[in-house]
């Protein structure tokens, strides 16, 4: 039931369910929003104050217990722990530190084969936008810019193949690998 750009209300619901079930591990199965949501819940369940205020408004790191997370990706894209607060008209991402990284991520391109074409293409543009964000983020000319150019070129090549044949394993695996690098702070 996790929607794109999960809401503060959904975060509270997840925390309540995790507390009630005495959850000690969260397994996220889905795309970027599902994985981001799982990480947001993982840091928020045991937070002694309002997680929205602490993690998203003040952008603080968790000092409380963090529930470990594992991810099984069924859609490629990139994530940044975005939570939406419609009441405050805010959509804020907080990329948490290493303590919040998933303990494992399963990236099996065959898990993406049944994704509708529209969602598949949306994932490609998500990846592209994050590559371009890093590419245009500075004024220096360095090796990471050339890596971003290579990733973008590879994405364009593999995306064309995947659109024609969504079950092309090589194209889908390359796209999954590109997505992994697209938001990996290479700058």
PDB file of N, CA and C in Angstrom, residues 126-168:
ATOM      1  N   UNK A 126      13.691   8.710 -14.196  1.00  0.00           N
ATOM      2  CA  UNK A 126      14.144   8.953 -12.822  1.00  0.00           C
ATOM      3  C   UNK A 126      15.660   8.778 -12.747  1.00  0.00           C
ATOM      4  N   UNK A 127      16.131   7.698 -13.322  1.00  0.00           N
ATOM      5  CA  UNK A 127      17.577   7.442 -13.340  1.00  0.00           C
ATOM      6  C   UNK A 127      18.295   8.576 -14.061  1.00  0.00           C
ATOM      7  N   UNK A 128      17.778   8.949 -15.229  1.00  0.00           N
ATOM      8  CA  UNK A 128      18.388  10.012 -16.024  1.00  0.00           C
ATOM      9  C   UNK A 128      18.454  11.327 -15.246  1.00  0.00           C
ATOM     10  N   UNK A 129      17.385  11.668 -14.565  1.00  0.00           N
ATOM     11  CA  UNK A 129      17.370  12.941 -13.835  1.00  0.00           C
ATOM     12  C   UNK A 129      18.416  12.957 -12.724  1.00  0.00           C
ATOM     13  N   UNK A 130      18.623  11.818 -12.066  1.00  0.00           N
ATOM     14  CA  UNK A 130      19.631  11.789 -11.002  1.00  0.00           C
ATOM     15  C   UNK A 130      21.052  11.829 -11.564  1.00  0.00           C
ATOM     16  N   UNK A 131      21.259  11.223 -12.707  1.00  0.00           N
ATOM     17  CA  UNK A 131      22.571  11.332 -13.354  1.00  0.00           C
ATOM     18  C   UNK A 131      22.841  12.796 -13.707  1.00  0.00           C
ATOM     19  N   UNK A 132      21.848  13.449 -14.301  1.00  0.00           N
ATOM     20  CA  UNK A 132      22.028  14.848 -14.711  1.00  0.00           C
ATOM     21  C   UNK A 132      22.179  15.785 -13.515  1.00  0.00           C
ATOM     22  N   UNK A 133      21.505  15.486 -12.407  1.00  0.00           N
ATOM     23  CA  UNK A 133      21.685  16.307 -11.192  1.00  0.00           C
ATOM     24  C   UNK A 133      23.136  16.307 -10.753  1.00  0.00           C
ATOM     25  N   UNK A 134      23.747  15.139 -10.760  1.00  0.00           N
ATOM     26  CA  UNK A 134      25.153  15.067 -10.355  1.00  0.00           C
ATOM     27  C   UNK A 134      26.059  15.717 -11.399  1.00  0.00           C
ATOM     28  N   UNK A 135      25.738  15.506 -12.657  1.00  0.00           N
ATOM     29  CA  UNK A 135      26.556  16.041 -13.737  1.00  0.00           C
ATOM     30  C   UNK A 135      26.604  17.567 -13.693  1.00  0.00           C
ATOM     31  N   UNK A 136      25.460  18.197 -13.439  1.00  0.00           N
ATOM     32  CA  UNK A 136      25.399  19.661 -13.449  1.00  0.00           C
ATOM     33  C   UNK A 136      25.537  20.278 -12.054  1.00  0.00           C
ATOM     34  N   UNK A 137      25.928  19.491 -11.072  1.00  0.00           N
ATOM     35  CA  UNK A 137      25.954  19.996  -9.697  1.00  0.00           C
ATOM     36  C   UNK A 137      27.174  20.845  -9.365  1.00  0.00           C
ATOM     37  N   UNK A 138      28.209  20.802 -10.164  1.00  0.00           N
ATOM     38  CA  UNK A 138      29.407  21.563  -9.833  1.00  0.00           C
ATOM     39  C   UNK A 138      29.948  22.286 -11.041  1.00  0.00           C
ATOM     40  N   UNK A 139      31.020  23.037 -10.805  1.00  0.00           N
ATOM     41  CA  UNK A 139      31.631  23.801 -11.892  1.00  0.00           C
ATOM     42  C   UNK A 139      32.940  23.172 -12.342  1.00  0.00           C
ATOM     43  N   UNK A 140      33.397  22.141 -11.647  1.00  0.00           N
ATOM     44  CA  UNK A 140      34.669  21.534 -12.004  1.00  0.00           C
ATOM     45  C   UNK A 140      34.502  20.533 -13.154  1.00  0.00           C
ATOM     46  N   UNK A 141      35.595  20.229 -13.772  1.00  0.00           N
ATOM     47  CA  UNK A 141      35.626  19.247 -14.852  1.00  0.00           C
ATOM     48  C   UNK A 141      36.451  18.080 -14.343  1.00  0.00           C
ATOM     49  N   UNK A 142      35.765  17.036 -13.932  1.00  0.00           N
ATOM     50  CA  UNK A 142      36.522  15.937 -13.359  1.00  0.00           C
ATOM     51  C   UNK A 142      36.040  14.583 -13.874  1.00  0.00           C
ATOM     52  N   UNK A 143      36.715  13.559 -13.457  1.00  0.00           N
ATOM     53  CA  UNK A 143      36.443  12.203 -13.929  1.00  0.00           C
ATOM     54  C   UNK A 143      35.014  11.769 -13.670  1.00  0.00           C
ATOM     55  N   UNK A 144      34.427  12.192 -12.547  1.00  0.00           N
ATOM     56  CA  UNK A 144      33.060  11.758 -12.263  1.00  0.00           C
ATOM     57  C   UNK A 144      32.077  12.260 -13.321  1.00  0.00           C
ATOM     58  N   UNK A 145      32.352  13.412 -13.919  1.00  0.00           N
ATOM     59  CA  UNK A 145      31.493  13.900 -15.008  1.00  0.00           C
ATOM     60  C   UNK A 145      31.534  12.938 -16.194  1.00  0.00           C
ATOM     61  N   UNK A 146      32.711  12.428 -16.491  1.00  0.00           N
ATOM     62  CA  UNK A 146      32.836  11.499 -17.620  1.00  0.00           C
ATOM     63  C   UNK A 146      32.169  10.162 -17.299  1.00  0.00           C
ATOM     64  N   UNK A 147      32.217   9.754 -16.040  1.00  0.00           N
ATOM     65  CA  UNK A 147      31.494   8.543 -15.630  1.00  0.00           C
ATOM     66  C   UNK A 147      29.989   8.740 -15.820  1.00  0.00           C
ATOM     67  N   UNK A 148      29.491   9.914 -15.435  1.00  0.00           N
ATOM     68  CA  UNK A 148      28.062  10.208 -15.601  1.00  0.00           C
ATOM     69  C   UNK A 148      27.677  10.188 -17.080  1.00  0.00           C
ATOM     70  N   UNK A 149      28.558  10.720 -17.943  1.00  0.00           N
ATOM     71  CA  UNK A 149      28.282  10.689 -19.377  1.00  0.00           C
ATOM     72  C   UNK A 149      28.180   9.248 -19.878  1.00  0.00           C
ATOM     73  N   UNK A 150      29.074   8.392 -19.401  1.00  0.00           N
ATOM     74  CA  UNK A 150      29.041   6.983 -19.793  1.00  0.00           C
ATOM     75  C   UNK A 150      27.781   6.291 -19.303  1.00  0.00           C
ATOM     76  N   UNK A 151      27.368   6.591 -18.068  1.00  0.00           N
ATOM     77  CA  UNK A 151      26.136   6.005 -17.531  1.00  0.00           C
ATOM     78  C   UNK A 151      24.927   6.444 -18.353  1.00  0.00           C
ATOM     79  N   UNK A 152      24.892   7.715 -18.693  1.00  0.00           N
ATOM     80  CA  UNK A 152      23.777   8.238 -19.481  1.00  0.00           C
ATOM     81  C   UNK A 152      23.734   7.590 -20.872  1.00  0.00           C
ATOM     82  N   UNK A 153      24.878   7.473 -21.489  1.00  0.00           N
ATOM     83  CA  UNK A 153      24.955   6.836 -22.809  1.00  0.00           C
ATOM     84  C   UNK A 153      24.485   5.379 -22.721  1.00  0.00           C
ATOM     85  N   UNK A 154      24.928   4.679 -21.704  1.00  0.00           N
ATOM     86  CA  UNK A 154      24.528   3.287 -21.517  1.00  0.00           C
ATOM     87  C   UNK A 154      23.030   3.169 -21.231  1.00  0.00           C
ATOM     88  N   UNK A 155      22.495   4.099 -20.443  1.00  0.00           N
ATOM     89  CA  UNK A 155      21.064   4.104 -20.145  1.00  0.00           C
ATOM     90  C   UNK A 155      20.255   4.289 -21.431  1.00  0.00           C
ATOM     91  N   UNK A 156      20.639   5.243 -22.249  1.00  0.00           N
ATOM     92  CA  UNK A 156      19.908   5.492 -23.499  1.00  0.00           C
ATOM     93  C   UNK A 156      19.933   4.238 -24.373  1.00  0.00           C
ATOM     94  N   UNK A 157      21.087   3.629 -24.491  1.00  0.00           N
ATOM     95  CA  UNK A 157      21.231   2.416 -25.312  1.00  0.00           C
ATOM     96  C   UNK A 157      20.350   1.279 -24.774  1.00  0.00           C
ATOM     97  N   UNK A 158      20.479   0.983 -23.488  1.00  0.00           N
ATOM     98  CA  UNK A 158      19.739  -0.141 -22.898  1.00  0.00           C
ATOM     99  C   UNK A 158      18.247   0.131 -22.810  1.00  0.00           C
ATOM    100  N   UNK A 159      17.865   1.388 -22.585  1.00  0.00           N
ATOM    101  CA  UNK A 159      16.436   1.729 -22.502  1.00  0.00           C
ATOM    102  C   UNK A 159      15.743   1.495 -23.832  1.00  0.00           C
ATOM    103  N   UNK A 160      16.404   1.834 -24.930  1.00  0.00           N
ATOM    104  CA  UNK A 160      15.816   1.591 -26.253  1.00  0.00           C
ATOM    105  C   UNK A 160      15.548   0.098 -26.449  1.00  0.00           C
ATOM    106  N   UNK A 161      16.491  -0.721 -26.051  1.00  0.00           N
ATOM    107  CA  UNK A 161      16.330  -2.170 -26.185  1.00  0.00           C
ATOM    108  C   UNK A 161      15.195  -2.661 -25.292  1.00  0.00           C
ATOM    109  N   UNK A 162      15.150  -2.196 -24.045  1.00  0.00           N
ATOM    110  CA  UNK A 162      14.127  -2.641 -23.093  1.00  0.00           C
ATOM    111  C   UNK A 162      12.724  -2.225 -23.519  1.00  0.00           C
ATOM    112  N   UNK A 163      12.587  -1.066 -24.138  1.00  0.00           N
ATOM    113  CA  UNK A 163      11.271  -0.625 -24.613  1.00  0.00           C
ATOM    114  C   UNK A 163      10.787  -1.562 -25.721  1.00  0.00           C
ATOM    115  N   UNK A 164      11.690  -1.964 -26.591  1.00  0.00           N
ATOM    116  CA  UNK A 164      11.332  -2.894 -27.670  1.00  0.00           C
ATOM    117  C   UNK A 164      11.083  -4.305 -27.144  1.00  0.00           C
ATOM    118  N   UNK A 165      11.893  -4.723 -26.183  1.00  0.00           N
ATOM    119  CA  UNK A 165      11.778  -6.069 -25.628  1.00  0.00           C
ATOM    120  C   UNK A 165      11.951  -5.990 -24.110  1.00  0.00           C
ATOM    121  N   UNK A 166      10.855  -5.787 -23.359  1.00  0.00           N
ATOM    122  CA  UNK A 166      10.938  -5.621 -21.908  1.00  0.00           C
ATOM    123  C   UNK A 166      11.566  -6.805 -21.161  1.00  0.00           C
ATOM    124  N   UNK A 167      11.677  -7.950 -21.816  1.00  0.00           N
ATOM    125  CA  UNK A 167      12.264  -9.120 -21.155  1.00  0.00           C
ATOM    126  C   UNK A 167      13.699  -9.388 -21.611  1.00  0.00           C
ATOM    127  N   UNK A 168      14.331  -8.380 -22.180  1.00  0.00           N
ATOM    128  CA  UNK A 168      15.740  -8.521 -22.558  1.00  0.00           C
ATOM    129  C   UNK A 168      16.577  -8.427 -21.281  1.00  0.00           C
TER     130      UNK A 168
END
